[in-house]
């Protein structure tokens, strides 16, 4: 099992990143909550990882914090929740927001995540309630402030944001409409994704 990787951030193509380690490029899929915290391309980066081995592929998932990886592992242990749905849940909600949602047994936010219907949301809340009893929410995490980064060309950033939302399960029209509603000159793709997700949830 690959548990952690440390290298240089070589590429960001939401929701994928490439980490260069001594000339070897590791491609990882990350939740948007991790993407928002990444440094600029060319900067050093350490990611906590989870490797999923299937018959047709070996997939590596990366997380900025161990806590995010633990949440991902809790989610994929649940019946009917695969890595894609787990990433969608984690991309729309910070760890603490999801924990609070489960503790309050509030399904209204979960049903807005693509791939989560009313029945799935209710089942997730029931199954996660006991698992989350030991989890404490950290004050101020949901209001995390991320420093703005230099933006790419607007069209490129906009396309990256739309592609990332589609990869999370949103329909192309929904993704395009959500990004168009929040785009501004100078916004990076990460900022557009964050605003678009907040607008949809």
Tab-separated table of C-alpha atoms in Angstrom:
chain	number	residue	atom	x	y	z
A	1	UNK	CA	0.000	0.000	0.000
A	2	UNK	CA	1.280	3.474	-0.887
A	3	UNK	CA	0.461	5.622	2.156
A	4	UNK	CA	2.175	8.910	1.384
A	5	UNK	CA	3.962	10.638	-1.473
A	6	UNK	CA	6.297	13.624	-1.290
A	7	UNK	CA	7.494	15.381	-4.407
A	8	UNK	CA	6.944	18.375	-6.664
A	9	UNK	CA	3.535	19.334	-7.995
A	10	UNK	CA	3.983	18.920	-11.752
A	11	UNK	CA	0.449	19.405	-13.033
A	12	UNK	CA	-3.063	20.333	-11.896
A	13	UNK	CA	-5.899	19.190	-14.136
A	14	UNK	CA	-8.904	19.035	-11.796
A	15	UNK	CA	-9.696	16.560	-10.345
A	16	UNK	CA	-6.295	15.021	-11.239
A	17	UNK	CA	-2.847	16.125	-10.134
A	18	UNK	CA	0.565	14.810	-11.124
A	19	UNK	CA	3.268	14.572	-8.491
A	20	UNK	CA	6.851	14.374	-9.755
A	21	UNK	CA	9.068	12.210	-7.542
A	22	UNK	CA	12.639	11.909	-8.835
A	23	UNK	CA	11.460	12.081	-12.452
A	24	UNK	CA	8.585	9.627	-11.979
A	25	UNK	CA	5.122	11.165	-12.390
A	26	UNK	CA	2.369	9.827	-10.116
A	27	UNK	CA	-1.146	10.714	-11.248
A	28	UNK	CA	-3.608	11.049	-8.378
A	29	UNK	CA	-7.272	11.900	-8.187
A	30	UNK	CA	-8.081	14.345	-5.391
A	31	UNK	CA	-11.278	15.762	-3.869
A	32	UNK	CA	-11.873	19.451	-4.524
A	33	UNK	CA	-11.284	20.212	-0.821
A	34	UNK	CA	-7.674	19.041	-1.346
A	35	UNK	CA	-7.341	20.810	-4.699
A	36	UNK	CA	-8.147	24.188	-3.101
A	37	UNK	CA	-5.158	23.868	-0.774
A	38	UNK	CA	-2.520	22.825	-3.277
A	39	UNK	CA	0.517	25.039	-3.833
A	40	UNK	CA	1.489	26.412	-7.239
A	41	UNK	CA	2.859	24.060	-9.900
A	42	UNK	CA	6.578	23.510	-9.281
A	43	UNK	CA	6.239	23.735	-5.488
A	44	UNK	CA	6.946	20.825	-3.083
A	45	UNK	CA	3.917	18.837	-1.953
A	46	UNK	CA	3.143	15.900	0.349
A	47	UNK	CA	-0.110	13.979	-0.102
A	48	UNK	CA	-1.581	11.171	2.005
A	49	UNK	CA	-2.695	8.473	-0.395
A	50	UNK	CA	-5.027	5.533	-0.789
A	51	UNK	CA	-4.462	2.926	-3.508
A	52	UNK	CA	-7.425	1.117	-5.056
A	53	UNK	CA	-6.560	-1.993	-7.064
A	54	UNK	CA	-9.159	-3.260	-9.525
A	55	UNK	CA	-8.971	-5.904	-12.213
A	56	UNK	CA	-8.672	-3.261	-14.932
A	57	UNK	CA	-6.807	-0.462	-13.128
A	58	UNK	CA	-4.751	0.733	-10.181
A	59	UNK	CA	-6.078	4.078	-8.963
A	60	UNK	CA	-4.282	6.399	-6.582
A	61	UNK	CA	-6.218	8.948	-4.533
A	62	UNK	CA	-4.512	11.845	-2.768
A	63	UNK	CA	-5.503	13.916	0.266
A	64	UNK	CA	-4.011	17.017	1.832
A	65	UNK	CA	-4.700	15.810	5.378
A	66	UNK	CA	-4.771	12.359	6.998
A	67	UNK	CA	-8.242	13.186	8.277
A	68	UNK	CA	-9.543	13.503	4.711
A	69	UNK	CA	-8.063	10.123	3.836
A	70	UNK	CA	-9.683	8.561	6.906
A	71	UNK	CA	-13.054	9.961	5.843
A	72	UNK	CA	-12.559	8.594	2.323
A	73	UNK	CA	-11.798	5.155	3.786
A	74	UNK	CA	-14.886	5.289	6.010
A	75	UNK	CA	-17.059	6.203	3.031
A	76	UNK	CA	-15.826	3.495	0.646
A	77	UNK	CA	-16.417	0.851	3.343
A	78	UNK	CA	-20.135	1.590	3.105
A	79	UNK	CA	-22.344	-0.568	0.929
A	80	UNK	CA	-22.919	1.056	-2.463
A	81	UNK	CA	-20.329	3.813	-2.022
A	82	UNK	CA	-17.381	3.653	-4.403
A	83	UNK	CA	-14.411	6.026	-4.726
A	84	UNK	CA	-16.229	8.259	-7.250
A	85	UNK	CA	-19.200	8.896	-4.945
A	86	UNK	CA	-16.886	9.328	-1.946
A	87	UNK	CA	-14.913	12.006	-3.827
A	88	UNK	CA	-18.141	13.738	-4.890
A	89	UNK	CA	-19.294	13.890	-1.257
A	90	UNK	CA	-15.907	15.175	-0.104
A	91	UNK	CA	-15.704	17.712	-2.912
A	92	UNK	CA	-18.992	19.330	-1.965
A	93	UNK	CA	-18.436	19.300	1.790
A	94	UNK	CA	-15.478	19.857	4.101
A	95	UNK	CA	-14.824	16.946	6.491
A	96	UNK	CA	-16.384	18.827	9.400
A	97	UNK	CA	-19.428	19.882	7.387
A	98	UNK	CA	-20.082	16.235	6.510
A	99	UNK	CA	-19.559	15.135	10.134
A	100	UNK	CA	-22.006	17.815	11.343
A	101	UNK	CA	-24.493	16.779	8.651
A	102	UNK	CA	-24.372	13.166	9.877
A	103	UNK	CA	-24.556	14.118	13.546
A	104	UNK	CA	-27.636	16.260	12.844
A	105	UNK	CA	-29.058	13.538	10.554
A	106	UNK	CA	-29.657	16.216	7.896
A	107	UNK	CA	-30.110	14.694	4.431
A	108	UNK	CA	-31.012	17.963	2.670
A	109	UNK	CA	-27.382	18.780	1.749
A	110	UNK	CA	-26.422	15.222	0.772
A	111	UNK	CA	-29.200	14.857	-1.814
A	112	UNK	CA	-27.717	17.758	-3.795
A	113	UNK	CA	-24.536	15.749	-4.436
A	114	UNK	CA	-24.665	13.983	-7.831
A	115	UNK	CA	-25.359	10.271	-7.406
A	116	UNK	CA	-27.043	10.684	-4.009
A	117	UNK	CA	-30.811	10.292	-3.962
A	118	UNK	CA	-33.104	10.551	-0.931
A	119	UNK	CA	-32.841	6.845	-0.045
A	120	UNK	CA	-29.054	6.803	-0.441
A	121	UNK	CA	-28.710	9.948	1.690
A	122	UNK	CA	-30.845	8.459	4.476
A	123	UNK	CA	-28.893	5.192	4.377
A	124	UNK	CA	-25.577	7.097	4.516
A	125	UNK	CA	-26.741	9.052	7.557
A	126	UNK	CA	-27.783	5.883	9.399
A	127	UNK	CA	-24.603	3.945	8.550
A	128	UNK	CA	-22.257	6.845	9.301
A	129	UNK	CA	-23.868	7.900	12.586
A	130	UNK	CA	-22.098	5.281	14.714
A	131	UNK	CA	-18.833	5.577	12.786
A	132	UNK	CA	-18.719	9.345	13.325
A	133	UNK	CA	-19.359	9.276	17.086
A	134	UNK	CA	-15.628	9.411	17.746
A	135	UNK	CA	-15.020	12.177	15.192
A	136	UNK	CA	-14.802	15.693	16.519
A	137	UNK	CA	-15.397	18.701	14.340
A	138	UNK	CA	-12.665	21.301	14.351
A	139	UNK	CA	-13.870	24.869	14.946
A	140	UNK	CA	-13.425	27.149	11.982
A	141	UNK	CA	-12.634	24.453	9.420
A	142	UNK	CA	-15.692	25.121	7.268
A	143	UNK	CA	-14.668	28.750	7.007
A	144	UNK	CA	-11.215	27.873	5.730
A	145	UNK	CA	-9.656	30.798	3.916
A	146	UNK	CA	-7.475	29.926	0.985
A	147	UNK	CA	-5.170	32.542	-0.444
A	148	UNK	CA	-6.020	33.443	-4.036
A	149	UNK	CA	-3.578	32.163	-6.612
A	150	UNK	CA	-2.575	33.602	-9.944
A	151	UNK	CA	-5.217	32.683	-12.482
A	152	UNK	CA	-4.688	30.910	-15.741
A	153	UNK	CA	-6.268	32.316	-18.887
A	154	UNK	CA	-9.976	32.695	-18.123
A	155	UNK	CA	-11.165	30.292	-20.817
A	156	UNK	CA	-8.695	27.612	-19.703
A	157	UNK	CA	-9.628	28.008	-16.024
A	158	UNK	CA	-13.316	27.927	-16.934
A	159	UNK	CA	-12.881	24.744	-19.003
A	160	UNK	CA	-10.931	23.074	-16.189
A	161	UNK	CA	-13.680	23.966	-13.715
A	162	UNK	CA	-16.440	22.592	-15.973
A	163	UNK	CA	-14.448	19.371	-16.611
A	164	UNK	CA	-13.894	18.883	-12.879
A	165	UNK	CA	-17.613	19.228	-12.102
A	166	UNK	CA	-18.515	16.791	-14.894
A	167	UNK	CA	-16.004	14.274	-13.500
A	168	UNK	CA	-17.797	14.564	-10.138
A	169	UNK	CA	-21.039	13.456	-11.771
A	170	UNK	CA	-22.769	16.712	-12.669
A	171	UNK	CA	-24.391	16.911	-16.112
A	172	UNK	CA	-22.448	19.006	-18.663
A	173	UNK	CA	-25.249	21.605	-18.848
A	174	UNK	CA	-25.402	21.873	-15.022
A	175	UNK	CA	-21.628	22.205	-14.773
A	176	UNK	CA	-21.419	24.827	-17.506
A	177	UNK	CA	-24.303	26.835	-16.060
A	178	UNK	CA	-22.861	26.720	-12.519
A	179	UNK	CA	-19.411	27.890	-13.664
A	180	UNK	CA	-20.846	30.627	-15.901
A	181	UNK	CA	-22.799	31.966	-12.925
A	182	UNK	CA	-19.665	32.455	-10.807
A	183	UNK	CA	-16.888	33.214	-13.294
A	184	UNK	CA	-14.994	36.474	-12.966
A	185	UNK	CA	-11.788	37.780	-14.491
A	186	UNK	CA	-8.817	36.725	-12.370
A	187	UNK	CA	-10.451	33.650	-10.804
A	188	UNK	CA	-8.465	30.406	-10.903
A	189	UNK	CA	-10.168	27.129	-11.808
A	190	UNK	CA	-10.007	26.101	-8.127
A	191	UNK	CA	-11.873	29.243	-7.059
A	192	UNK	CA	-14.492	28.741	-9.789
A	193	UNK	CA	-15.004	25.104	-8.743
A	194	UNK	CA	-15.387	26.086	-5.080
A	195	UNK	CA	-17.937	28.819	-5.854
A	196	UNK	CA	-19.850	26.646	-8.321
A	197	UNK	CA	-20.091	23.746	-5.829
A	198	UNK	CA	-21.263	26.088	-3.061
A	199	UNK	CA	-23.899	27.451	-5.421
A	200	UNK	CA	-25.200	23.965	-6.255
A	201	UNK	CA	-25.269	22.607	-2.688
